[in-house]
XYZ file of C-alpha atoms in Angstrom:
690
model
C -12.679 -10.835 -80.229
C -10.807 -11.577 -83.470
C -12.231 -14.418 -85.624
C -10.189 -17.953 -84.888
C -11.007 -21.626 -86.616
C -9.174 -24.353 -84.568
C -7.323 -27.024 -86.004
C -9.896 -30.287 -85.865
C -8.568 -33.714 -86.326
C -10.091 -37.066 -86.582
C -7.149 -39.290 -84.523
C -7.096 -43.040 -84.852
C -4.163 -45.390 -83.415
C -0.949 -44.588 -83.876
C -2.070 -40.843 -85.558
C -3.518 -39.789 -82.086
C -0.280 -40.941 -80.185
C 1.672 -38.938 -82.703
C -0.521 -35.389 -82.157
C -0.767 -36.139 -78.400
C 2.974 -36.404 -79.106
C 3.091 -33.073 -81.285
C 1.410 -31.244 -78.317
C 3.821 -31.817 -75.657
C 1.446 -33.751 -73.403
C 3.880 -35.672 -71.336
C 1.345 -38.395 -70.252
C 0.450 -39.258 -74.314
C 3.548 -39.045 -75.712
C 4.982 -41.818 -73.242
C 2.159 -44.265 -73.843
C 3.089 -46.862 -76.550
C -0.964 -47.987 -76.869
C -4.038 -48.032 -78.797
C -6.076 -44.756 -78.521
C -8.833 -46.080 -76.248
C -5.806 -46.599 -73.464
C -4.589 -43.215 -73.988
C -7.795 -41.159 -73.439
C -8.135 -43.334 -70.041
C -4.633 -41.615 -68.955
C -5.292 -38.547 -70.657
C -8.937 -37.505 -69.672
C -10.357 -39.999 -66.929
C -12.829 -41.486 -69.570
C -12.359 -39.943 -73.061
C -14.240 -41.593 -75.832
C -12.212 -43.972 -77.732
C -12.611 -41.156 -80.813
C -11.055 -37.779 -79.867
C -11.038 -34.577 -81.109
C -8.313 -31.976 -79.987
C -8.950 -28.389 -80.316
C -6.441 -25.396 -80.045
C -7.260 -22.518 -77.971
C -6.624 -19.065 -78.523
C -3.962 -19.011 -75.785
C -2.206 -21.935 -77.194
C -3.400 -24.536 -74.650
C -5.246 -28.146 -76.306
C -7.867 -29.147 -74.914
C -9.223 -32.582 -75.807
C -13.205 -33.276 -76.184
C -14.493 -37.053 -75.819
C -16.340 -36.791 -78.988
C -15.562 -37.631 -82.848
C -14.760 -34.432 -85.444
C -18.005 -35.134 -87.226
C -20.090 -34.687 -84.076
C -18.332 -31.191 -82.863
C -21.001 -29.020 -83.369
C -23.479 -28.549 -81.321
C -24.094 -29.137 -77.403
C -21.098 -30.681 -75.613
C -23.103 -31.032 -71.906
C -21.578 -34.678 -70.615
C -18.368 -35.080 -72.704
C -15.092 -35.760 -71.247
C -12.917 -33.141 -71.540
C -8.824 -32.574 -70.862
C -7.206 -29.604 -70.641
C -3.317 -28.999 -71.336
C -1.068 -26.316 -71.622
C 0.438 -26.768 -75.170
C 2.409 -24.160 -76.371
C 0.594 -21.621 -74.576
C 0.718 -19.765 -70.998
C 1.327 -21.735 -68.132
C -2.196 -23.866 -67.441
C -3.000 -26.453 -64.937
C -3.832 -29.722 -66.709
C -7.163 -30.741 -65.570
C -9.441 -33.200 -66.777
C -12.926 -33.412 -66.292
C -16.752 -33.618 -67.547
C -17.858 -30.405 -69.214
C -21.357 -29.538 -67.441
C -22.325 -27.347 -70.049
C -20.745 -26.071 -73.361
C -21.211 -25.566 -77.200
C -19.205 -26.125 -80.353
C -20.381 -23.429 -82.868
C -20.678 -24.132 -86.425
C -17.928 -21.547 -87.184
C -15.796 -23.143 -84.739
C -16.188 -21.098 -81.945
C -15.920 -23.260 -78.450
C -17.546 -22.323 -74.921
C -17.525 -24.512 -71.805
C -18.077 -24.846 -68.450
C -16.427 -27.919 -66.473
C -15.229 -29.491 -63.466
C -12.433 -32.036 -63.117
C -9.368 -32.844 -61.341
C -5.759 -31.427 -61.631
C -3.379 -33.921 -63.009
C -0.360 -32.602 -62.069
C 1.303 -30.279 -59.467
C 1.034 -26.709 -60.914
C 2.977 -23.978 -59.716
C 1.994 -20.132 -59.915
C 4.498 -18.291 -58.593
C 6.005 -14.618 -58.427
C 8.443 -12.696 -56.872
C 6.486 -12.304 -53.913
C 4.836 -15.864 -53.270
C 5.008 -19.419 -54.712
C 2.252 -21.688 -54.751
C 2.007 -25.319 -55.614
C -1.021 -26.854 -56.570
C -1.445 -30.325 -55.847
C -2.743 -32.862 -58.010
C -5.873 -34.556 -57.570
C -7.897 -31.245 -56.295
C -10.774 -30.387 -57.986
C -11.283 -27.464 -60.308
C -13.803 -25.485 -62.218
C -12.906 -24.487 -66.086
C -13.940 -21.699 -68.231
C -13.494 -21.432 -71.962
C -15.256 -18.249 -73.922
C -14.873 -17.852 -77.416
C -12.384 -20.593 -77.922
C -10.214 -18.979 -74.979
C -9.322 -20.681 -71.603
C -10.577 -17.425 -69.505
C -9.617 -19.149 -65.813
C -9.870 -22.188 -63.712
C -12.008 -21.969 -60.434
C -10.628 -24.019 -57.099
C -13.327 -25.845 -55.202
C -11.178 -27.801 -52.919
C -7.423 -28.272 -54.124
C -4.735 -28.854 -51.819
C -1.740 -26.179 -51.717
C 1.626 -25.413 -50.261
C 2.156 -21.524 -50.171
C 5.574 -19.812 -49.674
C 6.024 -16.498 -49.004
C 9.066 -14.896 -49.986
C 11.401 -13.948 -46.912
C 11.627 -9.957 -46.495
C 14.374 -8.442 -44.398
C 15.586 -10.767 -41.397
C 12.173 -13.240 -42.020
C 10.641 -15.997 -43.532
C 9.932 -17.820 -45.585
C 6.327 -18.269 -44.398
C 5.411 -22.014 -45.096
C 2.123 -22.818 -45.468
C -0.495 -25.766 -46.451
C -4.059 -26.146 -46.766
C -6.990 -26.356 -49.103
C -8.373 -23.852 -51.286
C -11.685 -24.043 -51.513
C -12.143 -20.630 -53.613
C -9.795 -18.553 -55.885
C -8.829 -18.457 -59.467
C -6.573 -18.994 -61.895
C -6.456 -16.667 -65.281
C -3.756 -17.450 -67.560
C -1.710 -14.016 -67.966
C -2.630 -12.731 -64.680
C -1.915 -15.627 -62.426
C -3.591 -16.970 -58.991
C -5.934 -14.898 -56.826
C -7.240 -16.443 -53.835
C -7.911 -15.715 -49.999
C -7.996 -18.766 -47.616
C -6.913 -20.314 -44.211
C -3.934 -22.280 -44.024
C -2.277 -23.654 -41.694
C 2.095 -23.267 -40.996
C 3.996 -26.194 -42.130
C 7.004 -25.353 -40.962
C 8.537 -22.632 -38.170
C 8.296 -18.885 -39.153
C 11.109 -16.826 -37.687
C 10.530 -12.787 -37.672
C 13.900 -11.522 -36.922
C 14.317 -7.441 -36.051
C 16.947 -5.740 -33.945
C 14.298 -5.492 -31.175
C 12.694 -9.169 -31.331
C 12.788 -12.240 -32.895
C 9.252 -14.075 -33.256
C 9.339 -17.662 -33.859
C 6.280 -18.997 -35.023
C 5.703 -22.541 -34.788
C 2.062 -23.229 -35.754
C -1.438 -22.105 -36.101
C -3.677 -20.684 -39.028
C -2.938 -17.652 -41.594
C -5.563 -15.813 -43.461
C -3.530 -15.959 -46.611
C -4.768 -13.065 -49.471
C -2.682 -13.706 -52.920
C -4.071 -11.557 -56.062
C -2.528 -12.317 -59.624
C 0.197 -14.229 -58.047
C 1.043 -11.401 -55.752
C 1.368 -12.000 -52.149
C -0.871 -9.251 -50.729
C -1.225 -10.024 -47.372
C -1.688 -12.842 -44.242
C -3.618 -12.576 -41.277
C -1.635 -14.533 -38.512
C -3.120 -16.445 -35.421
C -0.238 -18.566 -34.438
C 1.991 -20.264 -31.808
C 5.276 -19.214 -30.576
C 7.348 -17.753 -28.970
C 8.766 -14.054 -28.673
C 12.445 -12.650 -27.844
C 12.472 -9.078 -26.628
C 15.975 -7.557 -27.080
C 16.585 -5.393 -23.960
C 19.778 -3.680 -23.414
C 21.957 -5.107 -20.312
C 19.154 -7.970 -19.640
C 18.694 -11.439 -20.257
C 16.114 -10.380 -23.253
C 12.386 -10.916 -22.249
C 11.432 -14.418 -23.646
C 7.603 -15.304 -24.393
C 5.309 -17.714 -25.485
C 1.678 -18.243 -26.592
C -0.794 -17.270 -29.161
C 0.024 -14.293 -31.658
C -2.541 -12.287 -33.858
C -1.636 -10.271 -36.124
C -0.701 -9.182 -39.843
C 2.427 -9.747 -42.123
C 2.067 -7.473 -45.424
C 4.483 -5.199 -47.209
C 7.207 -7.115 -45.570
C 6.354 -5.468 -42.236
C 4.671 -7.007 -39.565
C 1.748 -6.932 -36.630
C 1.126 -8.394 -34.228
C -0.395 -8.746 -30.398
C -0.552 -11.010 -28.030
C -0.701 -11.765 -24.462
C 1.990 -14.563 -23.916
C 3.215 -15.986 -20.953
C 6.707 -15.773 -19.543
C 8.964 -18.862 -20.131
C 12.102 -17.741 -18.504
C 12.455 -15.063 -15.734
C 13.663 -11.738 -16.709
C 15.979 -9.477 -15.356
C 16.047 -5.918 -15.758
C 18.444 -3.861 -13.717
C 19.161 0.498 -14.259
C 20.740 2.346 -11.716
C 19.092 2.474 -8.714
C 16.431 -0.383 -9.718
C 16.717 -3.653 -10.354
C 13.520 -6.019 -11.330
C 12.885 -9.778 -11.765
C 10.218 -10.831 -13.370
C 9.395 -14.507 -12.557
C 6.122 -15.889 -14.660
C 2.900 -14.338 -15.681
C 1.494 -13.040 -18.380
C 2.725 -10.140 -21.036
C 0.827 -8.313 -23.336
C 3.190 -7.783 -26.491
C 2.534 -5.252 -29.053
C 4.362 -4.906 -32.333
C 3.374 -2.319 -35.239
C 5.292 -2.315 -38.295
C 7.824 -4.872 -37.654
C 8.827 -2.455 -34.672
C 8.443 -3.851 -30.828
C 6.375 -1.098 -28.961
C 5.451 -2.406 -25.665
C 5.113 -5.108 -23.122
C 1.952 -4.712 -21.051
C 2.230 -6.725 -18.107
C -0.678 -8.236 -16.654
C -0.670 -10.454 -13.867
C 3.421 -10.742 -13.657
C 5.502 -12.006 -10.626
C 7.961 -9.740 -9.579
C 10.586 -9.186 -7.145
C 11.718 -5.761 -7.170
C 14.976 -4.194 -5.591
C 15.430 -0.265 -4.675
C 18.931 1.151 -3.982
C 18.252 3.633 -1.097
C 20.349 6.137 0.421
C 20.719 6.095 4.254
C 19.983 2.269 4.481
C 21.428 -0.758 5.333
C 19.835 -2.426 1.683
C 17.922 -2.000 -0.599
C 14.210 -2.165 -0.305
C 13.177 -5.326 -1.393
C 9.506 -6.053 -2.901
C 7.178 -9.534 -4.125
C 3.973 -9.452 -5.699
C 1.886 -9.750 -8.666
C 1.980 -6.522 -11.361
C -1.534 -6.333 -12.726
C -0.574 -3.147 -14.472
C 2.855 -1.625 -16.202
C 4.571 -1.549 -19.434
C 8.096 -1.820 -21.240
C 8.461 0.370 -23.792
C 11.978 0.391 -25.868
C 12.367 4.161 -25.554
C 11.217 4.775 -21.946
C 12.237 1.133 -20.421
C 9.980 0.236 -17.566
C 6.682 1.881 -15.672
C 4.627 0.218 -13.323
C 2.245 1.451 -10.316
C 1.329 -1.676 -8.098
C 0.771 -2.484 -4.499
C 3.448 -5.209 -3.351
C 4.568 -6.821 -0.614
C 7.799 -6.181 1.713
C 10.179 -9.173 0.807
C 12.750 -8.731 4.036
C 12.970 -5.964 6.369
C 14.367 -2.957 5.303
C 16.444 -0.975 7.868
C 16.405 2.886 7.278
C 18.658 4.824 9.545
C 19.670 8.739 9.807
C 20.117 10.169 13.126
C 18.261 10.461 15.658
C 15.993 7.692 13.945
C 16.214 4.487 12.995
C 13.278 2.550 11.205
C 13.018 -1.107 10.540
C 10.113 -2.426 8.168
C 9.378 -5.621 8.754
C 6.247 -6.674 7.001
C 3.277 -5.529 4.774
C 2.225 -3.959 1.815
C 3.663 -0.784 -0.579
C 2.639 0.959 -3.527
C 5.483 1.107 -5.869
C 5.512 3.347 -8.388
C 8.150 3.178 -11.085
C 8.086 5.046 -14.175
C 10.519 5.350 -17.281
C 12.828 3.194 -15.414
C 13.183 5.624 -12.629
C 11.708 4.435 -8.944
C 9.497 7.943 -7.725
C 8.037 6.415 -4.522
C 7.069 3.830 -2.478
C 3.743 4.244 -0.923
C 3.368 2.833 2.682
C -0.268 1.103 3.511
C -0.199 -1.646 6.245
C 3.796 -1.486 7.136
C 4.605 -3.024 10.091
C 7.490 -0.889 11.299
C 9.866 -0.758 14.621
C 10.943 3.153 14.812
C 14.080 4.207 17.164
C 14.507 7.879 18.200
C 17.373 8.499 19.971
C 17.399 10.857 22.763
C 19.225 13.278 24.653
C 19.147 14.268 28.301
C 19.802 10.477 29.683
C 16.687 9.438 27.750
C 15.781 6.755 25.326
C 15.948 5.857 22.762
C 12.278 5.810 22.511
C 11.556 2.252 20.543
C 8.541 2.007 19.286
C 6.315 -0.368 17.080
C 3.021 -0.499 14.942
C 1.295 -0.225 11.756
C 2.102 2.573 8.899
C -0.810 2.683 7.288
C 0.346 6.037 5.358
C 3.784 7.171 4.303
C 6.253 7.581 1.994
C 9.915 6.729 0.373
C 10.643 9.068 -2.306
C 14.608 8.689 -3.491
C 16.436 11.931 -2.595
C 14.193 12.937 -0.017
C 13.989 9.858 2.512
C 11.119 8.893 4.497
C 7.958 10.511 5.327
C 5.162 9.445 7.427
C 2.535 10.376 10.126
C 1.490 7.693 12.066
C 0.649 6.292 15.962
C 2.636 3.719 17.267
C 2.856 1.150 19.931
C 5.516 1.937 22.972
C 7.498 -1.030 22.563
C 9.882 -0.899 25.902
C 9.748 1.066 28.519
C 11.077 5.038 27.877
C 12.493 6.850 30.756
C 13.584 10.673 30.190
C 15.204 11.958 33.219
C 16.787 15.526 34.002
C 16.498 16.840 37.184
C 14.495 17.374 39.015
C 12.012 15.315 36.431
C 12.089 11.475 35.805
C 9.386 10.172 33.530
C 9.668 6.532 32.863
C 6.647 5.720 30.244
C 5.869 1.905 29.659
C 2.885 1.925 27.619
C 0.752 3.494 25.419
C 0.594 5.651 21.728
C 2.799 7.797 20.391
C 1.990 9.991 17.392
C 5.223 9.854 15.447
C 6.213 12.428 12.280
C 8.818 12.073 10.000
C 9.482 14.827 7.165
C 12.187 13.974 4.596
C 14.163 11.614 6.919
C 14.008 14.061 9.269
C 12.204 13.572 13.233
C 10.133 16.255 13.249
C 8.333 15.004 16.727
C 6.947 12.388 18.788
C 3.332 13.418 20.458
C 3.297 11.176 23.675
C 0.297 9.760 25.298
C 1.934 7.145 27.443
C 1.067 5.671 30.478
C 3.797 5.622 33.311
C 5.148 7.106 36.303
C 6.858 10.378 36.858
C 9.461 11.123 39.896
C 9.605 14.651 40.904
C 12.294 15.660 43.094
C 11.691 18.378 45.537
C 14.031 19.343 48.351
C 13.048 18.289 52.177
C 10.662 16.116 50.497
C 10.396 12.319 49.686
C 9.824 13.201 46.101
C 6.719 13.131 44.334
C 5.655 10.007 42.428
C 2.978 9.966 40.368
C 1.475 7.502 38.313
C -1.338 8.133 34.999
C -1.303 9.182 31.426
C 1.624 10.934 30.174
C 0.795 13.415 27.532
C 3.535 15.494 25.823
C 5.812 15.960 22.759
C 9.070 15.264 21.824
C 10.888 17.655 19.283
C 14.589 18.051 18.467
C 15.620 16.347 21.121
C 13.878 18.157 24.044
C 10.698 16.770 25.365
C 7.289 18.834 26.392
C 5.337 17.366 29.256
C 1.929 18.705 30.222
C -0.255 16.200 32.175
C -2.107 15.734 35.221
C -0.961 12.419 37.059
C -2.197 10.699 40.031
C -0.026 10.390 43.434
C 0.902 6.619 43.645
C 2.874 6.927 46.654
C 2.286 9.394 50.053
C 4.291 12.745 49.929
C 5.702 13.918 52.974
C 6.989 17.618 53.448
C 9.678 17.958 56.395
C 10.480 21.442 57.448
C 11.042 22.389 61.037
C 7.814 23.693 62.008
C 5.644 21.374 59.956
C 5.373 17.839 58.161
C 2.891 17.974 55.583
C 2.092 14.385 54.774
C -0.335 13.875 51.384
C -1.624 10.485 50.609
C -3.632 11.273 47.628
C -4.375 13.889 44.574
C -3.352 14.696 41.254
C -0.710 17.099 40.385
C 0.014 18.704 37.013
C 3.306 18.449 35.788
C 4.532 21.470 33.000
C 7.842 20.457 31.034
C 8.976 22.508 28.405
C 11.881 22.002 26.008
C 13.276 19.957 28.373
C 13.074 22.120 31.263
C 10.697 21.596 34.441
C 8.347 24.603 34.651
C 6.489 23.593 37.917
C 3.711 21.253 39.338
C 0.267 21.753 40.029
C -0.632 20.263 43.596
C -4.243 19.103 44.505
C -3.378 16.895 47.769
C -5.014 14.996 50.127
C -3.529 14.385 54.009
C -2.645 16.024 56.874
C -0.306 18.516 58.369
C 1.362 18.454 61.534
C 2.580 21.538 63.032
C 5.226 21.880 65.801
C 4.433 24.587 68.424
C 5.938 24.995 71.756
C 4.197 24.121 74.504
C 1.138 22.215 73.048
C 0.727 18.843 71.921
C 1.028 20.166 68.149
C -1.638 21.445 65.789
C -2.951 18.103 63.589
C -4.766 19.118 60.644
C -6.204 17.554 57.435
C -8.018 18.361 53.901
C -6.922 19.620 50.595
C -3.825 21.428 49.672
C -3.818 23.319 46.180
C -0.815 25.500 44.589
C 2.402 24.775 42.761
C 5.795 23.995 42.708
C 8.007 26.321 40.930
C 11.198 27.559 41.317
C 12.176 25.610 43.748
C 9.567 26.800 45.924
C 6.390 24.866 47.145
C 3.573 27.357 47.837
C 0.259 25.665 49.361
C -3.097 27.009 50.169
C -6.405 25.298 51.322
C -8.798 25.242 54.025
C -7.827 22.130 56.071
C -10.001 20.617 59.241
C -8.734 20.298 62.842
C -8.018 16.506 63.012
C -7.580 16.120 67.343
C -7.892 18.650 70.228
C -4.924 21.578 70.150
C -4.103 21.589 73.598
C -1.977 24.707 74.561
C -0.513 24.542 77.898
C 0.179 27.175 80.386
C 0.670 28.027 84.254
C -2.492 27.353 85.845
C -4.060 27.365 82.708
C -4.642 24.871 79.439
C -6.800 26.253 76.541
C -7.977 23.399 73.802
C -9.187 24.282 69.939
C -12.081 21.837 69.250
C -11.715 19.617 66.456
C -13.836 19.409 63.055
C -13.410 23.295 62.400
C -11.545 24.217 59.317
C -8.748 26.596 59.216
C -7.124 28.474 56.223
C -3.803 26.974 55.663
C -0.537 28.340 53.867
C 2.667 26.752 53.327
C 4.947 28.622 51.118
C 8.106 27.000 51.115
C 9.494 26.675 54.732
C 6.905 28.660 56.705
C 3.665 27.627 57.218
C 0.467 29.743 58.559
C -3.032 28.776 60.083
C -5.641 31.154 60.627
C -7.214 30.286 63.803
C -9.932 33.168 63.597
C -13.624 31.735 64.381
C -12.559 28.582 65.934
C -14.028 27.086 69.093
C -11.739 26.679 72.173
C -12.088 25.972 75.793
C -9.988 27.283 78.427
C -9.704 25.664 81.753
C -8.365 27.847 84.878
C -7.008 26.683 88.223
C -9.073 28.927 90.784
C -7.126 27.053 93.559
C -9.695 25.147 95.173
C -11.606 24.447 92.322
C -11.434 24.548 88.401
C -13.612 26.814 85.899
C -14.174 25.818 82.375
C -14.761 28.667 80.314
C -16.188 28.365 76.019
C -16.012 30.605 73.123
C -14.530 31.756 69.828
C -10.968 32.801 68.723
C -11.682 35.936 67.754
C -8.375 36.578 66.088
C -5.382 34.327 66.046
C -3.001 32.470 63.661
C -0.444 29.795 63.831
C 3.090 30.872 62.072
C 5.399 27.909 61.769
C 6.336 27.354 65.695
C 4.579 30.282 67.127
C 0.984 31.246 67.451
C -1.066 34.108 68.865
C -4.660 34.557 69.466
C -7.244 36.468 71.221
C -11.002 35.112 72.514
C -13.944 35.740 74.585
C -15.582 32.831 76.350
C -18.213 32.107 79.082
C -18.144 30.178 82.088
C -19.433 26.995 81.109
C -20.686 25.215 84.410
C -21.229 26.520 88.089
C -17.839 26.436 90.176
C -17.838 25.858 93.694
C -15.165 28.334 94.628
C -15.785 28.084 98.535
C -17.408 25.469 101.371
C -18.163 26.515 104.926
C -20.398 24.540 107.166
C -23.664 23.940 105.075
C -23.054 26.667 102.842
C -20.976 26.763 99.437
C -19.887 30.059 97.585
C -20.998 29.320 94.020
C -19.474 31.034 90.520
C -22.385 31.056 88.866
C -21.265 32.949 85.584
C -18.465 34.664 84.525
C -16.926 36.454 81.065
C -13.367 35.331 79.936
C -11.174 37.403 77.831
C -8.053 35.783 76.531
C -4.643 36.512 75.104
C -2.545 34.120 74.626
C 1.111 34.161 72.614
C 3.717 31.332 72.061
C 5.822 33.387 74.985
C 2.929 32.422 77.795
C -0.510 34.183 78.444
C -0.518 37.708 77.676
C -3.983 38.513 79.409
C -6.644 36.794 81.452
C -9.419 38.887 82.441
C -12.365 38.160 84.062
C -15.225 39.631 84.222
C -19.030 39.873 85.081
C -18.575 37.341 87.788
C -21.530 36.115 89.459
C -21.766 34.511 92.821
C -24.366 32.762 95.480
C -24.309 31.406 98.356
C -26.171 28.110 98.629
C -26.933 25.792 101.424
C -25.731 22.271 101.112
C -28.620 20.581 100.542
C -30.091 23.137 98.245
C -29.220 22.970 94.976
C -28.319 26.328 93.306
C -31.476 28.510 91.645
């Protein structure tokens, strides 16, 4: 370093005052007092004799020693640093902690003092005002003021405004940092916002009202500010009232650009409308992200939302309400979210032949880039009506929709089991089905009704000519599809069924009937019935049969068959002969439309013949025979059941002991009676026959 010999003068009285004035020390120049008073004002507690030393940079430092005592150790000596004619320098007065003045006139000191007046260090990017009274340490080496180090200085900092911002006005304490002449001020400190900081861009406005800012200034140039501020952010979104948020922001302000993130509260309801959707955010938390002064994203986390979707073929929009736990708004994409929301009010969707009324429940709503994609039903109460043809319906259903979707352009799709809400009547001759309760599996695809699978409790009336009709009850299974119904179910007879023809009457009391309907056309009924059949046969007391008949009603014809028991004696009356078929025997029976046939083969019968003075009883088995409608025929063989007294002469009797009978009977009378193998015996009146 170039050798520098400072000018040293011993100042007393008025001379010292003049010298102080000549170095433009305002505090000394204005004082018209003795030297000791000047010293108190200028340096805190300088000695009465002082020495002014001019430093290399043009500053002046007053030392509280006489010139003759200057050389040597200066520890404990008071000092006062003044800018003088040199570079901007803080005016500091204090005590030297260590220091020397060399014989060749070089000054070294380390001292701690207080700032006497406000000191301003500024550049185009910032202005720092150090308040008087703060504590600083001073370093002078080789008669050059090197730096002042801050150790508790109150400060105001103004960061110059960038495009659409600021200024950022701060205050606080500098507990570290330096001021170096020629280089400026350098510090990094946590400061407080002293005025609202407003930062405006096209996409947002941030108004930060309080909080802490970590500021870094280097050589009087603003580097950056770490932001931890309370404030408000208004996000400008086209065609909306804007997203107005408030809360704590953390981020950075650097190079005239701002970055920040924060989870903020919605201050006012936010309404967003685009094409078919309308979203109203009522309250909640919104995560905000700004990068390089560009608004990047608002993330919804716990936001109360009302959401409407315009729907085709509907009486009104789909209206939802709930909490949005995930979702975003991005300027380039719009709004995106996927969340489970509550149906806010009934949604009525109608497209022939269906009408769906969704009453309440949970719906998974998916929106991508402001385009409504899908509503997924998960626990939605629904009323569902299907208009039916052929005098039926409508089919009214109700239940819970646990799966299914509504997709714009495609409509409603679901497959669900629903409860019958009202009786469903389907009628097309000869079938009338009244379904009263139960479950219906409904399938709808892209708003097209596909089918309803029936599993319902109810009644079926089957109209059959010459009968009182089949009235059936039970579980009706089938399908309703494309306006046509299929039934395939087995039902119980709930009312006696009577089938009347000229030759017979069938009275069925119970049983099962399988009903088959395909594409609304009756196909057949499988009959399995318990009851009685009365056959009207002239010259008899009528044939009464009972048991089970099975068969079909198809193409307008009844076809039944089965083995029936004779319930009571069937008597055939002829001239001097009565033949009785005995009960308790099974007969194969067939009914086809108006015809009936009963197979008599194997049946036991008895015949009583009037022989004049006596009657003979025979018993046997029908070897061949049948009843066909009004007519009958049978052939059988019988034997005399008991001996018969034919003639009495005095004490003697003629007794028919044994005989065989071959009998052929028909509706038009006795065809053949042949008695053979007759055995007679005369017996005395008192003697029993052998």
